[in-house]
Coordinates of C-alpha atoms in Angstrom, one line a residue:
Chain A
X967 CA -39.5 18.0 -8.3
X968 CA -36.7 19.9 -9.7
X969 CA -36.3 23.0 -11.1
X970 CA -33.3 24.8 -12.5
X971 CA -33.3 28.2 -13.2
X972 CA -30.7 30.3 -15.6
X973 CA -27.9 28.0 -15.1
X974 CA -24.6 28.8 -16.3
X975 CA -21.2 27.3 -16.2
X976 CA -17.6 28.1 -17.7
X977 CA -14.4 26.1 -18.1
X978 CA -12.1 28.8 -19.0
X979 CA -13.4 31.1 -21.6
X980 CA -15.8 28.2 -22.9
X981 CA -19.3 28.7 -22.0
X982 CA -20.7 25.1 -21.0
X983 CA -23.9 25.9 -20.1
X984 CA -25.3 29.5 -20.6
X985 CA -28.4 30.1 -19.4
X986 CA -30.7 26.4 -19.2
X987 CA -33.6 26.4 -17.5
X988 CA -36.2 23.8 -16.7
X989 CA -38.7 22.2 -14.4
X990 CA -39.2 18.6 -14.3
X991 CA -42.4 18.0 -12.1
X992 CA -43.4 14.4 -10.7
X993 CA -45.0 11.6 -12.0
X994 CA -43.6 12.9 -15.8
X995 CA -40.6 11.7 -17.5
X996 CA -38.3 14.6 -18.5
X997 CA -36.0 14.2 -21.3
X998 CA -32.9 16.4 -21.8
X999 CA -32.3 15.5 -25.4
X1000 CA -29.3 17.3 -27.2
X1001 CA -26.2 16.7 -29.1
X1002 CA -23.0 15.7 -27.7
X1003 CA -21.2 18.9 -26.3
X1004 CA -24.5 20.4 -26.0
X1005 CA -24.1 20.4 -22.1
X1006 CA -26.4 17.9 -21.1
X1007 CA -24.1 16.3 -18.7
X1008 CA -22.9 19.7 -16.9
X1009 CA -26.4 20.5 -16.3
X1010 CA -27.1 17.3 -14.8
X1011 CA -23.8 17.5 -12.7
X1012 CA -24.9 20.7 -11.5
X1013 CA -28.4 19.1 -10.4
X1014 CA -26.6 17.0 -8.4
X1015 CA -24.7 19.3 -7.0
X1016 CA -20.9 18.1 -7.6
X1017 CA -20.4 20.8 -10.1
X1018 CA -21.4 24.6 -8.6
X1019 CA -23.2 26.7 -11.2
X1020 CA -21.5 30.2 -12.0
X1021 CA -24.8 31.3 -11.6
X1022 CA -28.5 30.7 -11.5
X1023 CA -30.6 28.4 -8.4
X1024 CA -31.5 24.8 -8.4
X1025 CA -34.2 23.5 -6.5
X1026 CA -34.8 19.4 -5.6
X1027 CA -38.0 19.7 -4.1
X1028 CA -37.8 22.2 -1.4
X1029 CA -33.7 21.6 -1.2
X1030 CA -31.2 24.4 -2.8
X1031 CA -28.9 22.3 -4.2
X1032 CA -26.0 25.1 -4.0
X1033 CA -26.8 26.0 -0.7
X1034 CA -27.1 22.4 0.7
X1035 CA -26.0 19.9 -1.9
X1036 CA -25.6 16.9 0.9
X1037 CA -29.5 17.6 1.4
X1038 CA -30.5 17.7 -2.2
X1039 CA -28.3 14.2 -2.1
X1040 CA -30.7 12.5 0.2
X1041 CA -33.4 13.2 -2.6
X1042 CA -31.6 12.1 -5.4
X1043 CA -30.8 9.2 -7.3
X1044 CA -28.6 9.7 -9.8
X1045 CA -27.1 7.7 -12.7
X1046 CA -24.0 9.5 -13.9
X1047 CA -22.0 9.5 -16.6
X1048 CA -18.8 7.8 -14.9
X1049 CA -21.0 4.8 -13.4
X1050 CA -18.0 2.6 -12.4
X1051 CA -17.8 -0.2 -10.1
X1052 CA -15.3 -2.1 -7.5
X1053 CA -14.4 -5.1 -9.4
X1054 CA -14.1 -7.0 -6.4
X1055 CA -17.2 -6.6 -4.9
X1056 CA -20.6 -8.2 -5.3
X1057 CA -23.6 -7.0 -6.7
X1058 CA -25.6 -7.1 -3.5
X1059 CA -22.2 -5.6 -1.7
X1060 CA -23.0 -2.5 -4.0
X1061 CA -26.2 -2.1 -3.4
X1062 CA -25.7 -2.4 0.5
X1063 CA -23.0 -0.1 0.8
X1064 CA -24.7 2.8 -0.8
X1065 CA -27.4 1.9 1.3
X1066 CA -25.7 2.1 4.1
X1067 CA -24.1 5.5 3.4
X1068 CA -27.3 6.7 2.6
X1069 CA -28.3 5.9 5.6
X1070 CA -31.0 3.4 5.2
X1071 CA -32.0 1.2 8.3
X1072 CA -30.5 -1.7 7.7
X1073 CA -33.7 -4.3 7.8
X1074 CA -35.3 -2.1 5.7
X1075 CA -32.3 -1.8 3.3
X1076 CA -32.6 -5.5 3.0
X1077 CA -35.5 -5.7 1.7
X1078 CA -35.3 -3.0 -0.4
X1079 CA -32.5 -4.9 -1.9
X1080 CA -34.1 -7.5 -2.8
X1081 CA -37.3 -5.4 -4.2
X1082 CA -34.7 -3.4 -6.5
X1083 CA -32.7 -6.8 -7.4
X1084 CA -36.3 -8.6 -8.8
X1085 CA -37.6 -5.1 -10.4
X1086 CA -33.8 -4.6 -12.3
X1087 CA -33.2 -8.1 -13.0
X1088 CA -30.3 -9.0 -11.2
X1089 CA -30.9 -12.2 -10.0
X1090 CA -28.6 -14.3 -11.7
X1091 CA -25.8 -11.7 -11.1
X1092 CA -26.6 -10.7 -7.6
X1093 CA -23.9 -12.7 -5.5
X1094 CA -21.3 -12.3 -8.5
X1095 CA -18.1 -10.0 -8.2
X1096 CA -18.6 -7.0 -10.6
X1097 CA -15.0 -7.6 -12.6
X1098 CA -16.7 -9.7 -15.4
X1099 CA -19.6 -7.8 -15.6
X1100 CA -20.7 -6.8 -19.5
X1101 CA -21.5 -3.3 -19.8
X1102 CA -25.5 -3.7 -19.0
X1103 CA -24.9 -5.6 -16.0
X1104 CA -22.9 -2.9 -14.7
X1105 CA -25.2 -0.3 -15.7
X1106 CA -28.3 -2.4 -14.3
X1107 CA -25.9 -2.7 -10.7
X1108 CA -25.3 1.6 -11.1
X1109 CA -28.9 1.9 -11.3
X1110 CA -29.8 -0.4 -8.4
X1111 CA -27.1 1.1 -6.1
X1112 CA -28.5 4.7 -6.9
X1113 CA -32.4 3.9 -6.3
X1114 CA -31.2 2.3 -3.1
X1115 CA -32.6 5.0 -0.6
X1116 CA -35.5 5.3 -2.2
X1117 CA -35.0 8.6 -3.9
X1118 CA -38.4 10.7 -5.6
X1119 CA -36.2 12.1 -7.7
X1120 CA -34.1 10.3 -10.0
X1121 CA -31.5 11.6 -12.6
X1122 CA -30.3 9.5 -15.3
X1123 CA -27.4 10.6 -17.6
X1124 CA -27.4 8.8 -20.8
X1125 CA -28.7 5.8 -19.1
X1126 CA -28.7 3.1 -22.4
X1127 CA -26.2 4.7 -24.1
X1128 CA -24.1 1.6 -25.2
X1129 CA -26.5 -1.4 -23.8
X1130 CA -27.8 -4.6 -25.5
X1131 CA -31.5 -4.8 -26.9
X1132 CA -32.4 -6.7 -23.5
X1133 CA -31.0 -4.0 -20.8
X1134 CA -32.2 -1.1 -22.6
X1135 CA -35.5 -2.7 -22.4
X1136 CA -35.0 -3.7 -18.9
X1137 CA -33.6 0.0 -18.1
X1138 CA -37.0 1.3 -20.0
X1139 CA -39.4 -0.8 -17.5
X1140 CA -37.4 0.7 -14.3
X1141 CA -37.9 4.5 -16.0
X1142 CA -41.6 3.6 -16.4
X1143 CA -42.2 1.8 -13.0
X1144 CA -40.7 4.7 -11.2
X1145 CA -43.2 7.0 -13.2
X1146 CA -46.0 5.2 -12.1
X1147 CA -44.9 5.7 -8.5
X1148 CA -45.2 9.1 -9.1
X1149 CA -41.5 10.1 -9.1
X1150 CA -39.7 12.3 -11.0
X1151 CA -37.7 11.0 -13.8
X1152 CA -34.9 13.2 -15.6
X1153 CA -33.3 11.0 -18.6
X1154 CA -30.6 12.6 -20.9
X1155 CA -30.1 11.3 -24.0
X1156 CA -29.2 12.5 -27.7
X1157 CA -30.9 9.4 -29.2
X1158 CA -34.1 10.0 -30.5
X1159 CA -36.0 7.2 -29.9
X1160 CA -35.2 6.4 -26.6
X1161 CA -36.8 9.8 -25.7
X1162 CA -39.6 9.4 -27.9
X1163 CA -40.5 6.3 -26.6
X1164 CA -40.3 7.4 -22.8
X1165 CA -40.5 10.8 -22.5
X1166 CA -43.8 12.8 -21.5
X1167 CA -41.6 16.1 -21.7
X1168 CA -38.5 16.9 -24.2
X1169 CA -36.2 19.8 -23.2
X1170 CA -33.9 19.8 -26.2
X1171 CA -30.6 21.8 -25.6
X1172 CA -28.3 23.2 -27.9
X1173 CA -24.7 25.3 -27.6
X1174 CA -25.7 25.2 -23.6
X1175 CA -29.0 26.7 -24.0
X1176 CA -32.2 25.3 -24.4
X1177 CA -33.7 26.1 -27.6
X1178 CA -36.9 24.4 -27.2
X1179 CA -39.4 22.4 -24.7
X1180 CA -42.6 20.6 -25.1
X1181 CA -44.0 17.2 -25.9
X1182 CA -43.3 15.1 -29.3
X1183 CA -46.0 16.2 -30.5
X1184 CA -45.7 20.3 -29.6
X1185 CA -41.6 20.1 -31.2
X1186 CA -42.8 18.6 -34.7
X1187 CA -45.1 21.4 -34.5
X1188 CA -42.8 23.9 -33.4
X1189 CA -40.6 23.3 -36.3
X1190 CA -43.1 22.7 -38.6
X1191 CA -41.5 19.0 -39.7
X1192 CA -42.8 16.1 -39.8
X1193 CA -40.8 13.6 -37.5
X1194 CA -38.8 14.5 -34.4
X1195 CA -35.6 13.6 -36.3
X1196 CA -36.4 16.5 -38.2
X1197 CA -37.4 18.7 -35.6
X1198 CA -34.1 18.1 -33.7
X1199 CA -32.3 18.8 -36.6
X1200 CA -34.0 21.7 -37.0
X1201 CA -33.7 23.0 -33.5
X1202 CA -30.8 21.9 -32.3
X1203 CA -28.4 22.3 -35.5
X1204 CA -26.7 25.3 -36.5
X1205 CA -29.8 27.1 -38.3
X1206 CA -31.3 27.2 -34.6
X1207 CA -28.6 29.5 -34.1
X1208 CA -29.0 31.8 -36.3
X1209 CA -32.7 32.2 -35.4
Chain B
X534 CA -23.1 13.8 14.4
X535 CA -23.0 10.6 12.9
X536 CA -20.1 9.2 12.2
X537 CA -20.6 5.8 11.0
X538 CA -19.8 6.5 7.8
X539 CA -16.6 6.5 8.9
X540 CA -17.3 2.7 9.5
X541 CA -19.2 1.8 6.8
X542 CA -16.3 3.2 4.2
X543 CA -13.5 1.5 6.5
X544 CA -15.0 -1.0 6.8
X545 CA -15.9 -1.5 2.5
X546 CA -12.0 -0.7 1.8
X547 CA -10.9 -3.7 4.3
X548 CA -13.1 -6.1 2.4
X549 CA -12.2 -5.0 -1.2
X550 CA -8.6 -5.1 -0.1
X551 CA -8.7 -8.4 1.5
X552 CA -9.9 -9.8 -1.6
X553 CA -7.2 -7.9 -3.8
X554 CA -4.8 -10.9 -4.3
X555 CA -2.5 -8.4 -5.5
X556 CA -2.6 -6.6 -2.0
X557 CA -2.0 -9.8 -0.2
X558 CA 1.1 -10.9 -2.1
X559 CA 2.8 -7.1 -1.5
X560 CA 1.8 -7.9 2.2
X561 CA 3.5 -10.8 2.7
X562 CA 6.6 -9.7 1.0
X563 CA 6.6 -6.4 2.7
X564 CA 6.3 -7.8 6.0
X565 CA 8.9 -11.1 5.1
X566 CA 11.3 -9.4 3.4
X567 CA 13.4 -6.9 6.1
X568 CA 12.7 -9.7 9.0
X569 CA 14.1 -12.3 6.6
X570 CA 16.9 -10.0 5.6
X571 CA 18.0 -8.9 8.7
X572 CA 18.1 -12.8 9.7
X573 CA 20.0 -14.0 6.9
X574 CA 22.9 -11.0 7.4
X575 CA 23.2 -12.0 10.9
X576 CA 23.2 -15.4 10.2
X577 CA 26.1 -14.9 8.6
X578 CA 28.3 -13.1 10.7
X579 CA 27.5 -15.6 13.2
X580 CA 28.4 -18.4 10.7
X581 CA 31.7 -16.7 10.0
X582 CA 32.2 -16.9 14.2
X583 CA 31.5 -19.9 14.3
X584 CA 33.2 -21.4 11.7
X585 CA 36.7 -19.9 13.0
X586 CA 35.5 -21.3 16.4
X587 CA 34.6 -25.1 15.0
X588 CA 37.5 -26.0 12.1
X589 CA 37.9 -29.1 10.4
X590 CA 41.6 -29.4 10.0
X591 CA 42.8 -30.9 6.8
X592 CA 46.4 -32.6 8.1
X593 CA 48.8 -34.5 5.6
X594 CA 51.1 -36.7 7.1
X595 CA 49.4 -37.3 10.4
X596 CA 50.6 -40.8 11.0
X597 CA 54.3 -39.3 11.3
X598 CA 53.2 -37.4 14.8
X599 CA 50.3 -38.5 16.5
X600 CA 51.4 -36.2 19.4
X601 CA 50.8 -33.1 17.5
X602 CA 47.2 -35.0 16.2
X603 CA 46.2 -35.9 19.6
X604 CA 46.8 -32.9 21.2
X605 CA 45.0 -30.4 18.1
X606 CA 42.0 -33.0 18.8
X607 CA 41.5 -32.2 22.0
X608 CA 41.0 -28.4 21.3
X609 CA 37.9 -27.5 21.8
X610 CA 36.1 -27.2 18.2
X611 CA 38.9 -28.6 16.1
X612 CA 38.2 -31.6 13.9
X613 CA 41.0 -33.4 12.3
X614 CA 40.4 -34.8 9.0
X615 CA 42.7 -36.5 6.2
X616 CA 44.5 -34.0 4.4
X617 CA 44.6 -33.8 0.5
X618 CA 46.9 -35.2 -1.9
X619 CA 48.1 -32.0 -3.3
X620 CA 47.8 -29.7 -0.6
X621 CA 49.0 -26.2 -2.9
X622 CA 46.4 -27.3 -5.5
X623 CA 43.6 -28.0 -3.0
X624 CA 43.7 -24.6 -1.4
X625 CA 44.5 -22.5 -4.6
X626 CA 41.4 -24.2 -6.2
X627 CA 39.1 -23.6 -3.1
X628 CA 38.9 -27.1 -2.7
X629 CA 40.4 -26.8 1.0
X630 CA 40.2 -23.3 2.8
X631 CA 44.1 -24.4 4.3
X632 CA 45.6 -27.3 5.0
X633 CA 48.3 -28.2 7.6
X634 CA 51.7 -30.6 6.2
X635 CA 53.4 -33.0 8.7
X636 CA 57.1 -33.8 7.3
X637 CA 58.1 -36.9 7.2
X638 CA 61.7 -36.1 9.7
X639 CA 58.8 -34.6 12.3
X640 CA 59.1 -37.5 14.9
X641 CA 62.7 -37.8 14.7
X642 CA 63.7 -33.9 15.1
X643 CA 60.9 -33.5 17.2
X644 CA 62.9 -36.3 19.2
X645 CA 66.1 -35.1 19.0
X646 CA 64.7 -31.3 20.2
X647 CA 65.4 -29.5 17.0
X648 CA 62.5 -27.6 15.2
X649 CA 60.5 -30.3 13.5
X650 CA 59.3 -29.2 10.3
X651 CA 54.8 -28.4 9.7
X652 CA 54.1 -26.6 6.8
X653 CA 51.0 -24.2 6.8
X654 CA 49.4 -23.6 2.9
X655 CA 47.1 -20.7 3.2
X656 CA 45.6 -18.6 0.4
X657 CA 45.7 -14.7 1.9
X658 CA 43.9 -13.3 -0.6
X659 CA 41.1 -15.4 0.7
X660 CA 38.8 -12.7 3.0
X661 CA 35.9 -15.5 4.5
X662 CA 39.3 -18.0 5.4
X663 CA 41.1 -15.5 7.3
X664 CA 39.7 -16.3 10.6
X665 CA 40.0 -20.1 9.9
X666 CA 44.1 -19.6 9.3
X667 CA 44.3 -17.3 12.4
X668 CA 43.0 -19.9 14.3
X669 CA 45.0 -22.7 12.9
X670 CA 47.7 -20.3 13.2
X671 CA 47.3 -19.7 16.9
X672 CA 46.4 -23.5 17.6
X673 CA 50.0 -24.3 16.3
X674 CA 52.1 -21.3 17.8
X675 CA 50.2 -22.7 21.2
X676 CA 51.4 -26.3 20.6
X677 CA 54.4 -24.7 20.1
X678 CA 55.1 -22.5 23.4
X679 CA 53.2 -25.6 25.0
X680 CA 56.5 -27.9 24.1
X681 CA 58.5 -25.5 24.6
X682 CA 57.5 -24.6 28.3
X683 CA 57.1 -28.5 28.9
X684 CA 61.1 -29.0 28.0
X685 CA 62.4 -25.7 29.9
X686 CA 60.9 -27.1 33.3
X687 CA 62.8 -30.6 32.3
X688 CA 65.8 -28.9 32.1
X689 CA 64.7 -26.5 35.4
X690 CA 64.1 -23.3 34.0
X691 CA 61.3 -21.2 34.3
X692 CA 59.3 -21.0 30.6
X693 CA 58.8 -17.2 31.5
X694 CA 62.4 -16.8 30.9
X695 CA 61.8 -17.6 27.5
X696 CA 58.4 -15.3 27.1
X697 CA 60.0 -11.2 26.8
X698 CA 56.6 -10.0 25.9
X699 CA 53.2 -11.4 27.2
X700 CA 51.0 -9.7 24.2
X701 CA 47.8 -10.1 23.9
X702 CA 45.3 -9.0 20.9
X703 CA 42.2 -6.6 21.0
X704 CA 40.1 -6.8 17.8
X705 CA 38.3 -3.4 17.7
X706 CA 36.4 -4.5 14.6
X707 CA 34.4 -7.6 16.1
X708 CA 31.8 -9.5 15.3
X709 CA 29.2 -8.0 17.8
X710 CA 29.7 -4.5 16.0
X711 CA 29.2 -5.5 12.7
X712 CA 25.6 -7.5 14.0
X713 CA 24.7 -4.0 15.8
X714 CA 24.8 -2.1 12.6
X715 CA 22.6 -4.6 10.9
X716 CA 20.2 -3.7 14.2
X717 CA 20.5 -0.4 13.1
X718 CA 18.3 -1.0 10.3
X719 CA 15.3 -2.3 12.2
X720 CA 13.8 0.4 12.4
X721 CA 13.9 1.2 8.7
X722 CA 12.0 -1.6 7.9
X723 CA 9.5 -1.1 10.3
X724 CA 8.7 2.0 8.8
X725 CA 9.1 0.8 5.5
X726 CA 6.6 -1.8 6.2
X727 CA 3.7 1.0 7.4
X728 CA 4.6 2.7 4.0
X729 CA 4.1 -0.6 2.0
X730 CA 1.3 -2.1 3.7
X731 CA -1.0 0.8 3.8
X732 CA -0.2 2.1 0.3
X733 CA -2.3 -0.6 -1.7
X734 CA -5.6 0.8 0.3
X735 CA -4.3 4.4 0.0
X736 CA -4.1 4.5 -3.7
X737 CA -6.4 2.2 -4.6
X738 CA -9.1 4.2 -2.2
X739 CA -8.4 7.1 -4.1
X740 CA -6.5 6.9 -7.6
X741 CA -8.1 3.8 -8.0
X742 CA -11.5 4.9 -7.4
X743 CA -11.0 8.0 -10.2
X744 CA -9.6 5.5 -12.3
X745 CA -12.5 3.2 -12.4
X746 CA -14.9 5.9 -12.8
X747 CA -16.7 5.1 -9.5
X748 CA -15.7 8.2 -7.2
X749 CA -18.5 10.3 -8.8
X750 CA -21.1 7.8 -7.5
X751 CA -19.2 7.4 -4.4
X752 CA -19.6 11.1 -4.2
X753 CA -23.3 11.7 -4.7
X754 CA -24.2 9.9 -1.1
X755 CA -25.0 12.4 1.5
X756 CA -21.7 12.0 3.0
X757 CA -19.2 14.6 4.3
X758 CA -16.0 14.6 2.7
X759 CA -14.0 14.5 5.7
X760 CA -15.7 11.6 6.7
X761 CA -15.2 10.1 3.5
X762 CA -11.4 10.6 3.6
X763 CA -11.5 9.8 7.2
X764 CA -12.9 6.2 6.5
X765 CA -10.6 5.7 3.5
X766 CA -7.3 6.7 5.9
X767 CA -8.7 4.6 8.7
X768 CA -8.7 1.4 6.7
X769 CA -5.5 2.1 5.2
X770 CA -3.7 3.0 8.5
X771 CA -5.1 -0.3 10.0
X772 CA -3.4 -2.1 7.3
X773 CA -0.4 0.0 7.8
X774 CA -0.6 -1.0 11.5
X775 CA -1.0 -4.5 10.5
X776 CA 2.1 -4.8 8.3
X777 CA 4.4 -3.1 10.8
X778 CA 3.3 -5.4 13.9
X779 CA 3.6 -8.5 11.7
X780 CA 7.1 -7.3 10.6
X781 CA 8.0 -6.8 14.6
X782 CA 7.0 -10.0 15.7
X783 CA 8.4 -11.9 12.5
X784 CA 11.5 -9.7 13.3
X785 CA 11.7 -10.9 17.1
X786 CA 10.9 -14.7 16.1
X787 CA 13.8 -14.6 13.5
X788 CA 16.3 -12.7 16.1
X789 CA 15.4 -15.4 18.9
X790 CA 15.8 -18.5 16.6
X791 CA 20.0 -16.9 16.1
X792 CA 22.8 -17.0 18.9
X793 CA 22.8 -13.6 19.4
X794 CA 24.6 -14.1 22.4
X795 CA 27.4 -15.8 20.7
X796 CA 28.2 -12.4 18.5
X797 CA 27.8 -10.4 21.6
X798 CA 25.3 -8.3 20.9
X799 CA 23.8 -6.2 23.4
X800 CA 20.8 -5.8 21.3
X801 CA 17.3 -7.0 23.0
X802 CA 14.2 -7.4 21.4
X803 CA 11.7 -9.2 24.0
X804 CA 8.0 -8.0 24.5
X805 CA 9.0 -5.0 26.6
X806 CA 10.6 -3.8 23.4
X807 CA 8.2 -5.1 20.7
X808 CA 5.3 -2.9 22.5
X809 CA 7.6 0.2 23.1
X810 CA 8.3 0.2 19.0
X811 CA 4.5 -0.2 18.3
X812 CA 3.9 2.7 20.7
X813 CA 6.6 4.4 18.8
X814 CA 6.1 3.8 15.0
X815 CA 2.5 3.9 15.4
X816 CA 2.0 7.4 14.6
X817 CA 4.4 7.2 11.1
X818 CA 1.5 4.1 10.6
X819 CA -1.2 6.8 11.0
X820 CA 0.8 9.4 8.8
X821 CA 1.9 7.3 6.0
X822 CA -1.6 6.5 4.6
X823 CA -2.6 10.1 4.4
X824 CA 0.2 11.5 2.5
X825 CA -0.1 8.5 0.2
X826 CA -3.6 9.3 -0.3
X827 CA -3.0 13.3 -0.7
X828 CA -0.7 12.3 -3.6
X829 CA -2.6 9.7 -4.9
X830 CA -5.4 12.2 -5.3
X831 CA -3.8 13.9 -7.8
X832 CA -2.9 10.4 -10.2
X833 CA -5.4 9.4 -12.4
X834 CA -4.7 5.9 -12.2
X835 CA -3.5 3.2 -9.9
X836 CA -0.3 3.0 -11.6
X837 CA 0.3 6.7 -12.1
X838 CA -0.4 6.8 -8.2
X839 CA 2.1 4.0 -7.7
X840 CA 5.0 6.0 -9.6
X841 CA 4.6 8.8 -6.6
X842 CA 4.7 6.2 -4.3
X843 CA 8.2 5.4 -5.0
X844 CA 9.7 8.4 -4.9
X845 CA 8.0 8.5 -1.4
X846 CA 9.5 5.4 -0.1
X847 CA 13.0 6.3 -1.1
X848 CA 13.0 9.1 0.7
X849 CA 11.9 7.1 4.0
X850 CA 14.9 5.0 3.8
X851 CA 17.4 8.0 3.8
X852 CA 17.7 8.3 7.3
X853 CA 18.1 4.5 7.5
X854 CA 20.9 4.9 4.9
X855 CA 22.7 7.7 6.1
X856 CA 22.6 6.3 10.3
X857 CA 24.7 3.3 8.7
X858 CA 27.5 5.8 7.9
X859 CA 27.1 8.5 10.5
X860 CA 25.1 7.2 13.8
X861 CA 21.7 8.8 14.8
X862 CA 21.9 10.1 18.3
X863 CA 18.9 10.6 20.1
X864 CA 18.9 14.9 20.1
X865 CA 15.5 17.0 21.3
X866 CA 15.9 18.8 17.7
X867 CA 15.6 15.3 16.1
X868 CA 12.0 14.4 18.3
X869 CA 9.5 16.7 16.1
X870 CA 10.6 15.6 12.6
X871 CA 8.9 12.7 11.5
X872 CA 10.1 9.2 10.7
X873 CA 13.8 10.7 12.1
X874 CA 12.3 11.4 15.5
X875 CA 11.0 7.9 15.9
X876 CA 14.3 6.5 14.5
X877 CA 15.8 7.8 16.5
X878 CA 14.1 6.7 19.6
X879 CA 13.7 3.2 17.9
X880 CA 17.5 2.7 18.1
X881 CA 17.5 3.8 21.7
X882 CA 15.0 1.2 22.2
X883 CA 16.5 -1.9 20.9
X884 CA 19.8 -0.9 22.6
X885 CA 17.8 -1.2 26.1
X886 CA 17.8 2.3 26.8
X887 CA 14.6 4.0 28.5
X888 CA 13.2 6.0 25.9
X889 CA 12.5 9.5 26.4
X890 CA 8.4 10.0 27.3
X891 CA 8.4 13.7 26.6
X892 CA 10.5 12.7 23.0
X893 CA 8.0 10.3 21.8
X894 CA 5.1 12.4 23.0
X895 CA 6.7 15.9 20.7
X896 CA 7.0 12.4 17.8
X897 CA 3.6 11.7 18.0
X898 CA 2.2 14.9 18.2
X899 CA 4.3 15.9 14.9
X900 CA 2.9 12.7 12.9
X901 CA -0.8 13.3 14.0
X902 CA -0.4 17.0 13.0
X903 CA 0.7 16.1 9.4
X904 CA -2.2 13.5 9.7
X905 CA -4.6 16.3 10.3
X906 CA -2.9 18.3 7.3
X907 CA -2.6 15.8 4.4
X908 CA -6.0 14.7 5.3
X909 CA -7.7 18.0 4.9
X910 CA -5.5 18.6 1.7
X911 CA -6.9 15.2 0.1
X912 CA -10.8 16.7 1.4
X913 CA -9.8 19.6 -0.5
X914 CA -8.7 17.8 -3.6
X915 CA -12.1 15.2 -3.6
X916 CA -14.3 18.2 -3.4
X917 CA -12.4 19.9 -6.5
X918 CA -14.3 19.9 -9.9
X919 CA -11.1 18.6 -11.7
X920 CA -10.3 15.7 -9.8
X921 CA -13.5 14.1 -9.6
X922 CA -14.7 14.5 -13.2
X923 CA -10.8 14.9 -14.5
X924 CA -9.7 11.7 -16.1

């Protein structure tokens, strides 16, 4: 479970995040939906402890992220905005490297790795070096290494951005699988279809604030429109600011 | 405290780098170029010396004076060959270094104990033939005084009467000295090897991680930053040490294949000296990657980092270049200055002087302190949001 309360972060005089609060319970896929530059990525960076909030608190399970980021990182699996690979290492080596750094015992690590290769469908590229991978293949490997320590909480920052249909489906499958294991999944996107297809709860972020929260149906009702896209435009658009 | 992360990271960086063809070429190039250059230069000097001792003497008109020719042939390192038809043109066109011409009336004048005419063609503007011309001139002079002496003895006169002076020439700028200046650059190449072989890992594991966008995922692992930095530094240091030792061993091999004794070189590079040099320069191999990593953290790409490294390498060569103009004497105030201290100690070791233990420890301590400082600074940088997210 992830609880973020009243997060604020400024760069110079501009507030990128200005009062974001949300709760992501276990067994639920929570979507952070918002236009580009709304503060989704900055919010997530604070949750996974690489960025320090100016104010506000974040808890991952029972761990205070600001006070103990390393402790929180043990409980988190993160597919971040930048998820570069090492071109001279194979997929297996990437997964093993991160597993070792997470302190996963050797025999368990090998078992876990084989399972991930199975779930994420990496068999064909498991022993190939990452140098020639496509964007989709890179994302899948990055996802596998983020999950190698079996984290209870998973943060995915625009995981399907720029992926082809096959890779998008694979990522969706993994997210559903994680949900079925009663994990807490937080998923950010600016793509309506992605969010509505996967998420149980949607947090709409715009201009550094949470502007609405609820299931897809609740958001449509709230906005008085008939589709989620229209609802999103109403909630996240400039009119929202005037309210 | 669990330190296994340091080993895991070092191992990964070494595996990664060993698959990098560019890194491997750099390793081979940087470990070979120094020893080969030193070998080439020493070989040149040895070659010039040898050339003066073993000369081919082109003689025109050898048939007119079998006596002179036979005497020349008996001198060590002298080979008499048939001279060119046009001696003057041959020397001017650099086909021959010099030519000895025995004139037709040599035998007749020699028999009558009148000065017998011999011509020596040479070109005094040619630097590289001077030693040879000097040799043949002194040979002819010796023939002259030997025959003159015999003639005086035949007439019952002591030959020493004809010698008012006993001239002994002492050449100060000799081959041994020139060879010694070349030995002085050995420490520079060792230090350069440490800087250039560790550099690949030091920059790829910092600026390279930023460039690829792999730094952020890496930092998401629950590993303290200082362990991350230390692991990367350890890998780079091992590479730098390997580069330095390989350079040293190749240098020793190259030197042992050269006739250094003939040059009168008193420098020696045996097992004892190799061990001492490794101990002396190892702190540099530890310090170099730390400085390189710190600098590379500022760079957003591998290429940008490499341009910083260029300045660093330039700075490292300054003591080496200076020392060929102003010899560095090992003085206590040099010890705590990284690179200069090791430089001075290396010169002593190569010259066969026992290095000062206190000096070595002070030098090493100063360099290790630099390691701590720069790793600390790099750790700080890798925690800064501007570095982690700035692309």
